[in-house]
Amino acid sequence: MKVPFLDLKSQYVSMRWDIAGAIQRVLDQTAFAGGPFVAQFEQEFAQFCGTKRCIGVGSGTDALWLALLGLGVGPGDEVITVPDTFIATAEAITWCGAKPVFVDVDPVTFNMDPSKIEAAITPATKALIPVHLFGQTADMDPILEIARRRKLFVIEDACQAHGAEYKGRKAGSMGAAGCFSFYPGKNLGAYGEAGAVVTNDEALDKKIRMLRDHGQEKKYHHGAVGWNGRKDGIQGAILSVKLKRLSEWNESRRANAKAYNEALAGAPGISLPVEAPYGKHVYHLYAVRVKDRDAVIDALAKKEISCGIHYPVPLHLQDAYKPLGYAKGAFPAAEKAASEFISLPMFAELTREQIAYVASELRGTVKG
Ligand SMILES: Cc1ncc(COP(=O)(O)O)c(C=O)c1O
């Protein structure tokens, strides 16, 4: 049986005419860059996240970068984040002119370990960026408490966590800003590139709106040096259609994760993802851990099962971040995870037969 890692087509086919209608409406109004369809999605997504404001931008990377700039992070500042994330989290910090400072992750959830933060704070620290990895939020209360006490901003990297919850609060709604990617494979994915910042801070909302549009409030009057971080009208319209089904898709992902958990329970040599009691995981990725990961992936590929690795090299060991001077061994939990993680096929439309097949082949492959 062939099991893709991700199947965007089956979802598209289930809503083909709604998508076509959304695109047609944008064409009819020629509202291609920004405009009413982006504004409508901004309103709907703010409501979904339980925030006052949402600013649509070009990508999740833009969202992180513009949030940092909007909060005044710049040269000479340090921003604390984690090494087991997609590089965009750190790139956004670097391209503000600030320095990324890494702290290790919790060895159970693989999210920022709050107990490691204080030791990394210096007089230059301006902000913390916890990443809600794989669709599960970081343990936000202690992170928010440290930030309050040490007068730091918290920017949530919620690029993998659309609809995830922490003690009843939605991912993205707890810090000064929450940043989302709508890259096509995300739980809420556009049909191209798109992102958003959500916030309750109206001044920050205004600042990011200016920065995403060349620093202008009024056409050709530039109050600040900004950038083109606008979002496409077509993506706004498509995302409005898809947002209506996000909760249903997240529930399917949770049911799929439960089915994997049951099928893999007690399997020797396979560590399963743990859902922390504080929240609701939305399983953007379902990552198990095994020794000899690469051989396991090759064996599964021979059985037509496609898997992913998120992420094979933690950021502090990437060539791009060599200049930061971290050595191997600096962040043991993140390094162990990077060497053991396998992301199994995960998407809302995955069938029970596919899950059973993946689980049985994985059990057969991993020697405890
Ligand atoms: C954790 C994380 N941060 C940031 C990003 C960047 O988002 P984008 O690809 O939309 O720029 C992604 C998406 O790939 C991500 O997974």
Tab-separated table of C-alpha atoms and ligand atoms in Angstrom:
chain	number	residue	atom	x	y	z
A	1	MET	CA	0.000	0.000	0.000
A	2	LYS	CA	1.338	3.433	-0.919
A	3	VAL	CA	1.188	5.940	1.938
A	4	PRO	CA	2.339	9.471	1.150
A	5	PHE	CA	3.739	11.655	3.888
A	6	LEU	CA	1.210	14.328	2.970
A	7	ASP	CA	-1.689	14.289	0.512
A	8	LEU	CA	-2.789	17.786	-0.443
A	9	LYS	CA	-4.814	16.499	-3.363
A	10	SER	CA	-7.434	14.549	-1.400
A	11	GLN	CA	-8.266	17.646	0.634
A	12	TYR	CA	-8.410	19.825	-2.473
A	13	VAL	CA	-10.720	17.400	-4.243
A	14	SER	CA	-13.119	17.494	-1.273
A	15	MET	CA	-13.581	21.250	-1.684
A	16	ARG	CA	-12.723	21.880	-5.333
A	17	TRP	CA	-15.780	24.034	-6.147
A	18	ASP	CA	-15.549	26.157	-3.004
A	19	ILE	CA	-11.927	26.906	-3.859
A	20	ALA	CA	-12.776	27.689	-7.464
A	21	GLY	CA	-15.541	30.042	-6.280
A	22	ALA	CA	-13.162	31.828	-3.909
A	23	ILE	CA	-10.575	32.354	-6.635
A	24	GLN	CA	-13.244	33.541	-9.067
A	25	ARG	CA	-14.468	36.185	-6.598
A	26	VAL	CA	-10.943	37.607	-6.327
A	27	LEU	CA	-10.568	37.614	-10.112
A	28	ASP	CA	-13.916	39.356	-10.515
A	29	GLN	CA	-12.819	42.116	-8.150
A	30	THR	CA	-9.170	42.115	-9.317
A	31	ALA	CA	-8.275	42.312	-5.611
A	32	PHE	CA	-4.905	40.635	-5.999
A	33	ALA	CA	-2.543	42.238	-3.469
A	34	GLY	CA	-3.988	42.855	-0.001
A	35	GLY	CA	-7.557	44.138	-0.304
A	36	PRO	CA	-10.969	42.997	0.946
A	37	PHE	CA	-10.345	39.233	0.859
A	38	VAL	CA	-7.241	39.571	2.985
A	39	ALA	CA	-9.105	41.933	5.353
A	40	GLN	CA	-11.958	39.455	5.706
A	41	PHE	CA	-9.605	36.597	6.489
A	42	GLU	CA	-7.777	38.776	9.018
A	43	GLN	CA	-11.027	39.343	10.880
A	44	GLU	CA	-11.989	35.672	10.793
A	45	PHE	CA	-8.590	34.414	11.876
A	46	ALA	CA	-8.353	36.922	14.757
A	47	GLN	CA	-11.719	35.649	15.931
A	48	PHE	CA	-10.575	32.045	15.591
A	49	CYS	CA	-7.457	32.750	17.679
A	50	GLY	CA	-9.333	34.868	20.227
A	51	THR	CA	-7.250	37.982	19.542
A	52	LYS	CA	-8.261	41.537	18.727
A	53	ARG	CA	-6.174	41.806	15.599
A	54	CYS	CA	-4.655	39.806	12.766
A	55	ILE	CA	-2.326	41.114	10.083
A	56	GLY	CA	-2.005	39.034	6.921
A	57	VAL	CA	1.543	38.873	5.567
A	58	GLY	CA	3.479	37.061	2.867
A	59	SER	CA	4.731	34.049	4.881
A	60	GLY	CA	5.406	32.737	8.375
A	61	THR	CA	8.957	34.024	8.047
A	62	ASP	CA	7.614	37.515	7.311
A	63	ALA	CA	5.271	37.194	10.285
A	64	LEU	CA	8.135	36.472	12.703
A	65	TRP	CA	10.399	39.128	11.240
A	66	LEU	CA	7.740	41.858	11.153
A	67	ALA	CA	6.603	41.019	14.708
A	68	LEU	CA	10.175	41.393	15.964
A	69	LEU	CA	10.683	44.646	14.047
A	70	GLY	CA	7.317	45.926	15.235
A	71	LEU	CA	8.351	45.322	18.842
A	72	GLY	CA	11.552	47.279	18.244
A	73	VAL	CA	14.004	44.363	18.282
A	74	GLY	CA	17.185	45.299	16.443
A	75	PRO	CA	20.987	45.388	16.397
A	76	GLY	CA	22.584	44.726	19.782
A	77	ASP	CA	19.578	42.769	21.042
A	78	GLU	CA	19.376	39.080	21.842
A	79	VAL	CA	16.340	36.881	21.356
A	80	ILE	CA	16.039	33.508	23.079
A	81	THR	CA	14.588	30.594	21.129
A	82	VAL	CA	15.103	26.842	20.646
A	83	PRO	CA	17.432	24.947	18.310
A	84	ASP	CA	14.920	22.268	17.243
A	85	THR	CA	12.792	24.325	14.898
A	86	PHE	CA	12.688	25.290	11.257
A	87	ILE	CA	15.454	27.765	10.502
A	88	ALA	CA	12.965	30.594	9.806
A	89	THR	CA	12.540	31.157	13.560
A	90	ALA	CA	16.215	32.104	13.882
A	91	GLU	CA	16.479	33.781	10.484
A	92	ALA	CA	13.825	36.291	11.490
A	93	ILE	CA	15.932	37.210	14.523
A	94	THR	CA	19.110	37.481	12.453
A	95	TRP	CA	17.499	39.670	9.790
A	96	CYS	CA	16.345	42.122	12.462
A	97	GLY	CA	20.016	42.579	13.248
A	98	ALA	CA	19.612	40.778	16.579
A	99	LYS	CA	21.358	37.635	17.829
A	100	PRO	CA	19.577	34.297	18.309
A	101	VAL	CA	20.381	32.669	21.657
A	102	PHE	CA	19.335	29.045	22.020
A	103	VAL	CA	18.071	27.147	25.047
A	104	ASP	CA	17.448	23.420	25.185
A	105	VAL	CA	14.047	21.816	24.940
A	106	ASP	CA	12.033	19.723	27.330
A	107	PRO	CA	12.884	16.043	26.657
A	108	VAL	CA	9.213	15.020	26.691
A	109	THR	CA	7.449	17.679	24.617
A	110	PHE	CA	10.528	18.951	22.719
A	111	ASN	CA	9.333	22.496	23.282
A	112	MET	CA	11.249	25.293	25.029
A	113	ASP	CA	12.268	24.169	28.523
A	114	PRO	CA	11.229	27.035	30.826
A	115	SER	CA	13.823	25.990	33.414
A	116	LYS	CA	16.624	26.815	30.962
A	117	ILE	CA	15.557	30.376	30.159
A	118	GLU	CA	16.841	32.399	33.125
A	119	ALA	CA	20.454	31.292	32.607
A	120	ALA	CA	20.355	32.509	29.010
A	121	ILE	CA	19.045	36.002	29.809
A	122	THR	CA	21.579	38.854	29.577
A	123	PRO	CA	21.117	42.630	29.689
A	124	ALA	CA	20.776	42.478	25.876
A	125	THR	CA	17.843	40.032	25.900
A	126	LYS	CA	14.716	41.594	24.415
A	127	ALA	CA	12.373	38.726	23.606
A	128	LEU	CA	11.594	35.030	23.872
A	129	ILE	CA	10.317	32.971	20.949
A	130	PRO	CA	8.856	29.655	22.080
A	131	VAL	CA	8.005	27.425	19.116
A	132	HIS	CA	4.865	25.310	19.360
A	133	LEU	CA	6.565	22.351	17.726
A	134	PHE	CA	4.580	19.794	15.702
A	135	GLY	CA	1.253	21.304	16.829
A	136	GLN	CA	1.707	21.236	20.598
A	137	THR	CA	2.181	24.462	22.545
A	138	ALA	CA	5.130	25.108	24.783
A	139	ASP	CA	4.421	25.283	28.517
A	140	MET	CA	3.443	28.939	28.327
A	141	ASP	CA	2.623	29.947	31.919
A	142	PRO	CA	6.204	29.730	33.245
A	143	ILE	CA	7.507	31.316	30.032
A	144	LEU	CA	5.059	34.222	30.333
A	145	GLU	CA	5.906	34.605	34.030
A	146	ILE	CA	9.647	34.899	33.322
A	147	ALA	CA	8.931	37.365	30.511
A	148	ARG	CA	6.763	39.532	32.770
A	149	ARG	CA	9.325	39.536	35.555
A	150	ARG	CA	12.310	40.182	33.275
A	151	LYS	CA	10.408	42.637	31.031
A	152	LEU	CA	10.784	40.649	27.830
A	153	PHE	CA	8.421	40.279	24.897
A	154	VAL	CA	7.062	36.845	24.068
A	155	ILE	CA	6.506	36.089	20.398
A	156	GLU	CA	4.880	32.718	19.798
A	157	ASP	CA	6.058	30.823	16.751
A	158	ALA	CA	2.705	29.153	16.092
A	159	CYS	CA	3.579	28.285	12.493
A	160	GLN	CA	2.816	24.601	13.191
A	161	ALA	CA	0.015	25.081	15.699
A	162	HIS	CA	-3.158	26.505	14.118
A	163	GLY	CA	-5.924	25.841	16.632
A	164	ALA	CA	-3.705	24.215	19.277
A	165	GLU	CA	-4.607	25.144	22.851
A	166	TYR	CA	-2.837	25.785	26.135
A	167	LYS	CA	-5.109	25.628	29.203
A	168	GLY	CA	-8.003	26.693	26.993
A	169	ARG	CA	-6.117	29.539	25.298
A	170	LYS	CA	-5.398	29.354	21.588
A	171	ALA	CA	-1.843	29.154	20.281
A	172	GLY	CA	-0.735	32.603	19.186
A	173	SER	CA	-2.996	34.487	21.600
A	174	MET	CA	-0.796	34.423	24.710
A	175	GLY	CA	2.288	36.480	23.862
A	176	ALA	CA	2.708	40.009	22.539
A	177	ALA	CA	2.335	38.468	19.086
A	178	GLY	CA	1.595	35.063	17.575
A	179	CYS	CA	3.043	34.170	14.188
A	180	PHE	CA	1.514	31.742	11.705
A	181	SER	CA	2.569	30.187	8.426
A	182	PHE	CA	-0.007	29.080	5.880
A	183	TYR	CA	2.515	27.182	3.785
A	184	PRO	CA	0.486	24.590	1.823
A	185	GLY	CA	1.264	21.608	4.065
A	186	LYS	CA	0.270	23.313	7.331
A	187	ASN	CA	-2.933	22.398	9.203
A	188	LEU	CA	-4.373	25.537	7.599
A	189	GLY	CA	-2.530	25.770	4.305
A	190	ALA	CA	-2.829	28.296	1.486
A	191	TYR	CA	-2.367	27.459	-2.201
A	192	GLY	CA	0.894	29.363	-2.253
A	193	GLU	CA	2.798	31.342	0.352
A	194	ALA	CA	1.050	33.219	3.172
A	195	GLY	CA	1.361	34.047	6.855
A	196	ALA	CA	-0.178	36.141	9.632
A	197	VAL	CA	0.562	37.848	12.932
A	198	VAL	CA	-2.128	37.911	15.612
A	199	THR	CA	-2.037	40.288	18.560
A	200	ASN	CA	-4.127	42.088	21.165
A	201	ASP	CA	-1.837	45.125	21.005
A	202	GLU	CA	-3.408	47.751	18.765
A	203	ALA	CA	-0.236	49.847	18.509
A	204	LEU	CA	1.717	46.772	17.396
A	205	ASP	CA	-1.008	45.938	14.887
A	206	LYS	CA	-0.689	49.414	13.396
A	207	LYS	CA	3.100	49.209	13.269
A	208	ILE	CA	3.147	45.814	11.540
A	209	ARG	CA	0.496	46.965	9.051
A	210	MET	CA	2.781	49.860	8.122
A	211	LEU	CA	5.925	47.746	7.963
A	212	ARG	CA	4.333	45.091	5.734
A	213	ASP	CA	3.420	47.811	3.244
A	214	HIS	CA	6.659	49.759	2.763
A	215	GLY	CA	6.174	51.754	5.940
A	216	GLN	CA	3.233	53.646	4.473
A	217	GLU	CA	-0.031	54.568	6.152
A	218	LYS	CA	-1.084	56.727	3.217
A	219	LYS	CA	-0.080	55.894	-0.346
A	220	TYR	CA	3.476	57.074	-1.103
A	221	HIS	CA	3.921	58.649	2.337
A	222	HIS	CA	6.467	56.495	4.173
A	223	GLY	CA	6.681	57.025	7.927
A	224	ALA	CA	9.185	54.188	8.349
A	225	VAL	CA	11.431	52.005	6.245
A	226	GLY	CA	9.275	48.964	5.686
A	227	TRP	CA	9.117	46.085	3.244
A	228	ASN	CA	6.728	44.331	0.894
A	229	GLY	CA	5.237	41.753	3.255
A	230	ARG	CA	1.699	41.890	1.862
A	231	LYS	CA	-0.522	38.889	1.427
A	232	ASP	CA	-2.171	37.819	-1.834
A	233	GLY	CA	-5.915	38.342	-2.277
A	234	ILE	CA	-6.286	34.834	-3.709
A	235	GLN	CA	-4.623	33.315	-0.639
A	236	GLY	CA	-6.877	35.377	1.657
A	237	ALA	CA	-10.018	34.129	-0.110
A	238	ILE	CA	-8.853	30.499	-0.133
A	239	LEU	CA	-7.902	30.642	3.542
A	240	SER	CA	-11.351	31.992	4.467
A	241	VAL	CA	-12.921	28.959	2.792
A	242	LYS	CA	-10.493	26.555	4.439
A	243	LEU	CA	-10.684	28.140	7.919
A	244	LYS	CA	-14.292	26.943	8.180
A	245	ARG	CA	-13.000	23.359	8.161
A	246	LEU	CA	-9.861	23.765	10.277
A	247	SER	CA	-11.406	22.494	13.528
A	248	GLU	CA	-12.811	19.421	11.760
A	249	TRP	CA	-9.396	18.704	10.186
A	250	ASN	CA	-7.643	19.170	13.527
A	251	GLU	CA	-10.031	16.681	15.116
A	252	SER	CA	-9.235	14.188	12.341
A	253	ARG	CA	-5.522	14.655	12.957
A	254	ARG	CA	-6.086	14.034	16.678
A	255	ALA	CA	-8.074	10.881	15.896
A	256	ASN	CA	-5.305	9.719	13.548
A	257	ALA	CA	-2.718	10.306	16.277
A	258	LYS	CA	-4.845	8.274	18.687
A	259	ALA	CA	-5.045	5.452	16.143
A	260	TYR	CA	-1.243	5.507	15.723
A	261	ASN	CA	-0.809	5.557	19.523
A	262	GLU	CA	-3.035	2.508	19.902
A	263	ALA	CA	-1.421	0.596	17.048
A	264	LEU	CA	2.104	1.345	18.297
A	265	ALA	CA	1.500	1.050	22.047
A	266	GLY	CA	4.215	-0.947	23.776
A	267	ALA	CA	6.257	-1.444	20.583
A	268	PRO	CA	9.844	-2.043	21.661
A	269	GLY	CA	12.298	0.611	20.474
A	270	ILE	CA	9.642	3.141	19.423
A	271	SER	CA	8.958	6.230	21.566
A	272	LEU	CA	5.615	7.841	20.862
A	273	PRO	CA	4.750	11.550	21.023
A	274	VAL	CA	3.409	12.682	24.403
A	275	GLU	CA	0.470	15.058	24.639
A	276	ALA	CA	1.096	17.283	27.650
A	277	PRO	CA	-1.835	17.495	30.075
A	278	TYR	CA	-1.868	21.302	29.775
A	279	GLY	CA	-3.078	21.505	26.221
A	280	LYS	CA	-4.602	20.311	23.009
A	281	HIS	CA	-2.163	19.029	20.403
A	282	VAL	CA	-3.212	19.448	16.768
A	283	TYR	CA	-0.624	17.032	15.327
A	284	HIS	CA	0.749	19.060	12.458
A	285	LEU	CA	3.339	16.295	12.629
A	286	TYR	CA	3.269	12.913	14.343
A	287	ALA	CA	6.915	12.241	15.190
A	288	VAL	CA	8.086	9.042	16.846
A	289	ARG	CA	11.656	8.406	17.978
A	290	VAL	CA	13.756	5.375	17.105
A	291	LYS	CA	17.435	4.487	17.129
A	292	ASP	CA	19.003	3.982	13.696
A	293	ARG	CA	16.468	6.365	12.245
A	294	ASP	CA	17.867	6.594	8.703
A	295	ALA	CA	17.791	2.814	8.195
A	296	VAL	CA	14.192	2.719	9.428
A	297	ILE	CA	13.175	5.440	6.968
A	298	ASP	CA	14.859	3.549	4.105
A	299	ALA	CA	13.109	0.310	5.057
A	300	LEU	CA	9.718	2.060	5.190
A	301	ALA	CA	10.391	3.722	1.824
A	302	LYS	CA	10.837	0.239	0.329
A	303	LYS	CA	7.306	-0.501	1.566
A	304	GLU	CA	6.067	2.693	-0.181
A	305	ILE	CA	5.667	4.594	3.089
A	306	SER	CA	7.033	8.157	2.922
A	307	CYS	CA	8.289	9.748	6.122
A	308	GLY	CA	9.930	13.065	7.008
A	309	ILE	CA	12.610	14.263	9.421
A	310	HIS	CA	11.879	17.425	11.385
A	311	TYR	CA	14.653	18.367	11.741
A	312	PRO	CA	17.839	16.393	11.083
A	313	VAL	CA	20.281	19.077	12.263
A	314	PRO	CA	19.460	21.397	15.174
A	315	LEU	CA	20.019	25.051	14.372
A	316	HIS	CA	23.051	25.539	16.615
A	317	LEU	CA	24.890	22.879	14.556
A	318	GLN	CA	23.854	24.217	11.141
A	319	ASP	CA	26.675	25.768	9.079
A	320	ALA	CA	24.559	28.919	8.800
A	321	TYR	CA	24.785	29.403	12.571
A	322	LYS	CA	28.390	28.311	13.104
A	323	PRO	CA	29.368	31.932	13.787
A	324	LEU	CA	27.297	31.796	16.993
A	325	GLY	CA	29.957	29.426	18.348
A	326	TYR	CA	27.866	26.634	19.844
A	327	ALA	CA	29.507	23.196	20.123
A	328	LYS	CA	28.045	19.722	19.713
A	329	GLY	CA	26.629	18.668	23.057
A	330	ALA	CA	25.419	22.170	23.954
A	331	PHE	CA	21.741	21.144	23.844
A	332	PRO	CA	21.491	17.399	24.536
A	333	ALA	CA	17.701	17.050	24.378
A	334	ALA	CA	17.458	18.858	21.027
A	335	GLU	CA	20.417	16.909	19.615
A	336	LYS	CA	19.017	13.545	20.679
A	337	ALA	CA	15.648	14.415	19.173
A	338	ALA	CA	17.281	15.476	15.902
A	339	SER	CA	19.017	12.124	15.604
A	340	GLU	CA	15.940	10.030	16.435
A	341	PHE	CA	12.831	11.750	15.089
A	342	ILE	CA	10.811	10.242	12.251
A	343	SER	CA	7.660	12.050	11.170
A	344	LEU	CA	5.127	9.439	10.066
A	345	PRO	CA	2.507	10.209	7.409
A	346	MET	CA	-0.001	12.633	8.952
A	347	PHE	CA	-2.855	14.529	7.349
A	348	ALA	CA	-6.569	14.813	8.065
A	349	GLU	CA	-7.617	12.417	5.284
A	350	LEU	CA	-5.287	9.554	6.295
A	351	THR	CA	-7.317	6.316	6.486
A	352	ARG	CA	-7.400	3.735	9.269
A	353	GLU	CA	-6.021	1.158	6.799
A	354	GLN	CA	-3.061	3.409	6.005
A	355	ILE	CA	-2.381	3.977	9.716
A	356	ALA	CA	-2.583	0.247	10.460
A	357	TYR	CA	-0.199	-0.511	7.578
A	358	VAL	CA	2.349	2.147	8.631
A	359	ALA	CA	2.212	0.997	12.257
A	360	SER	CA	2.629	-2.661	11.390
A	361	GLU	CA	5.536	-2.012	8.999
A	362	LEU	CA	7.208	0.242	11.563
A	363	ARG	CA	6.837	-2.410	14.270
A	364	GLY	CA	8.292	-4.987	11.887
A	365	THR	CA	11.240	-2.753	11.013
A	366	VAL	CA	12.324	-1.494	14.410
A	367	LYS	CA	14.243	-4.052	16.376
A	368	GLY	CA	13.687	-3.247	20.038
B	1	LIG	C1	8.224	26.500	13.215
B	1	LIG	C2	8.196	27.299	11.930
B	1	LIG	N1	8.550	28.591	11.952
B	1	LIG	C3	8.529	29.337	10.842
B	1	LIG	C4	8.142	28.827	9.622
B	1	LIG	C5	8.206	29.681	8.412
B	1	LIG	O1	6.996	29.796	7.704
B	1	LIG	P1	6.990	30.063	6.133
B	1	LIG	O2	7.502	28.841	5.461
B	1	LIG	O3	5.555	30.339	5.831
B	1	LIG	O4	7.851	31.252	5.890
B	1	LIG	C6	7.713	27.495	9.569
B	1	LIG	C7	7.220	26.909	8.312
B	1	LIG	O5	7.773	26.197	7.591
B	1	LIG	C8	7.775	26.695	10.744
B	1	LIG	O6	7.425	25.411	10.723
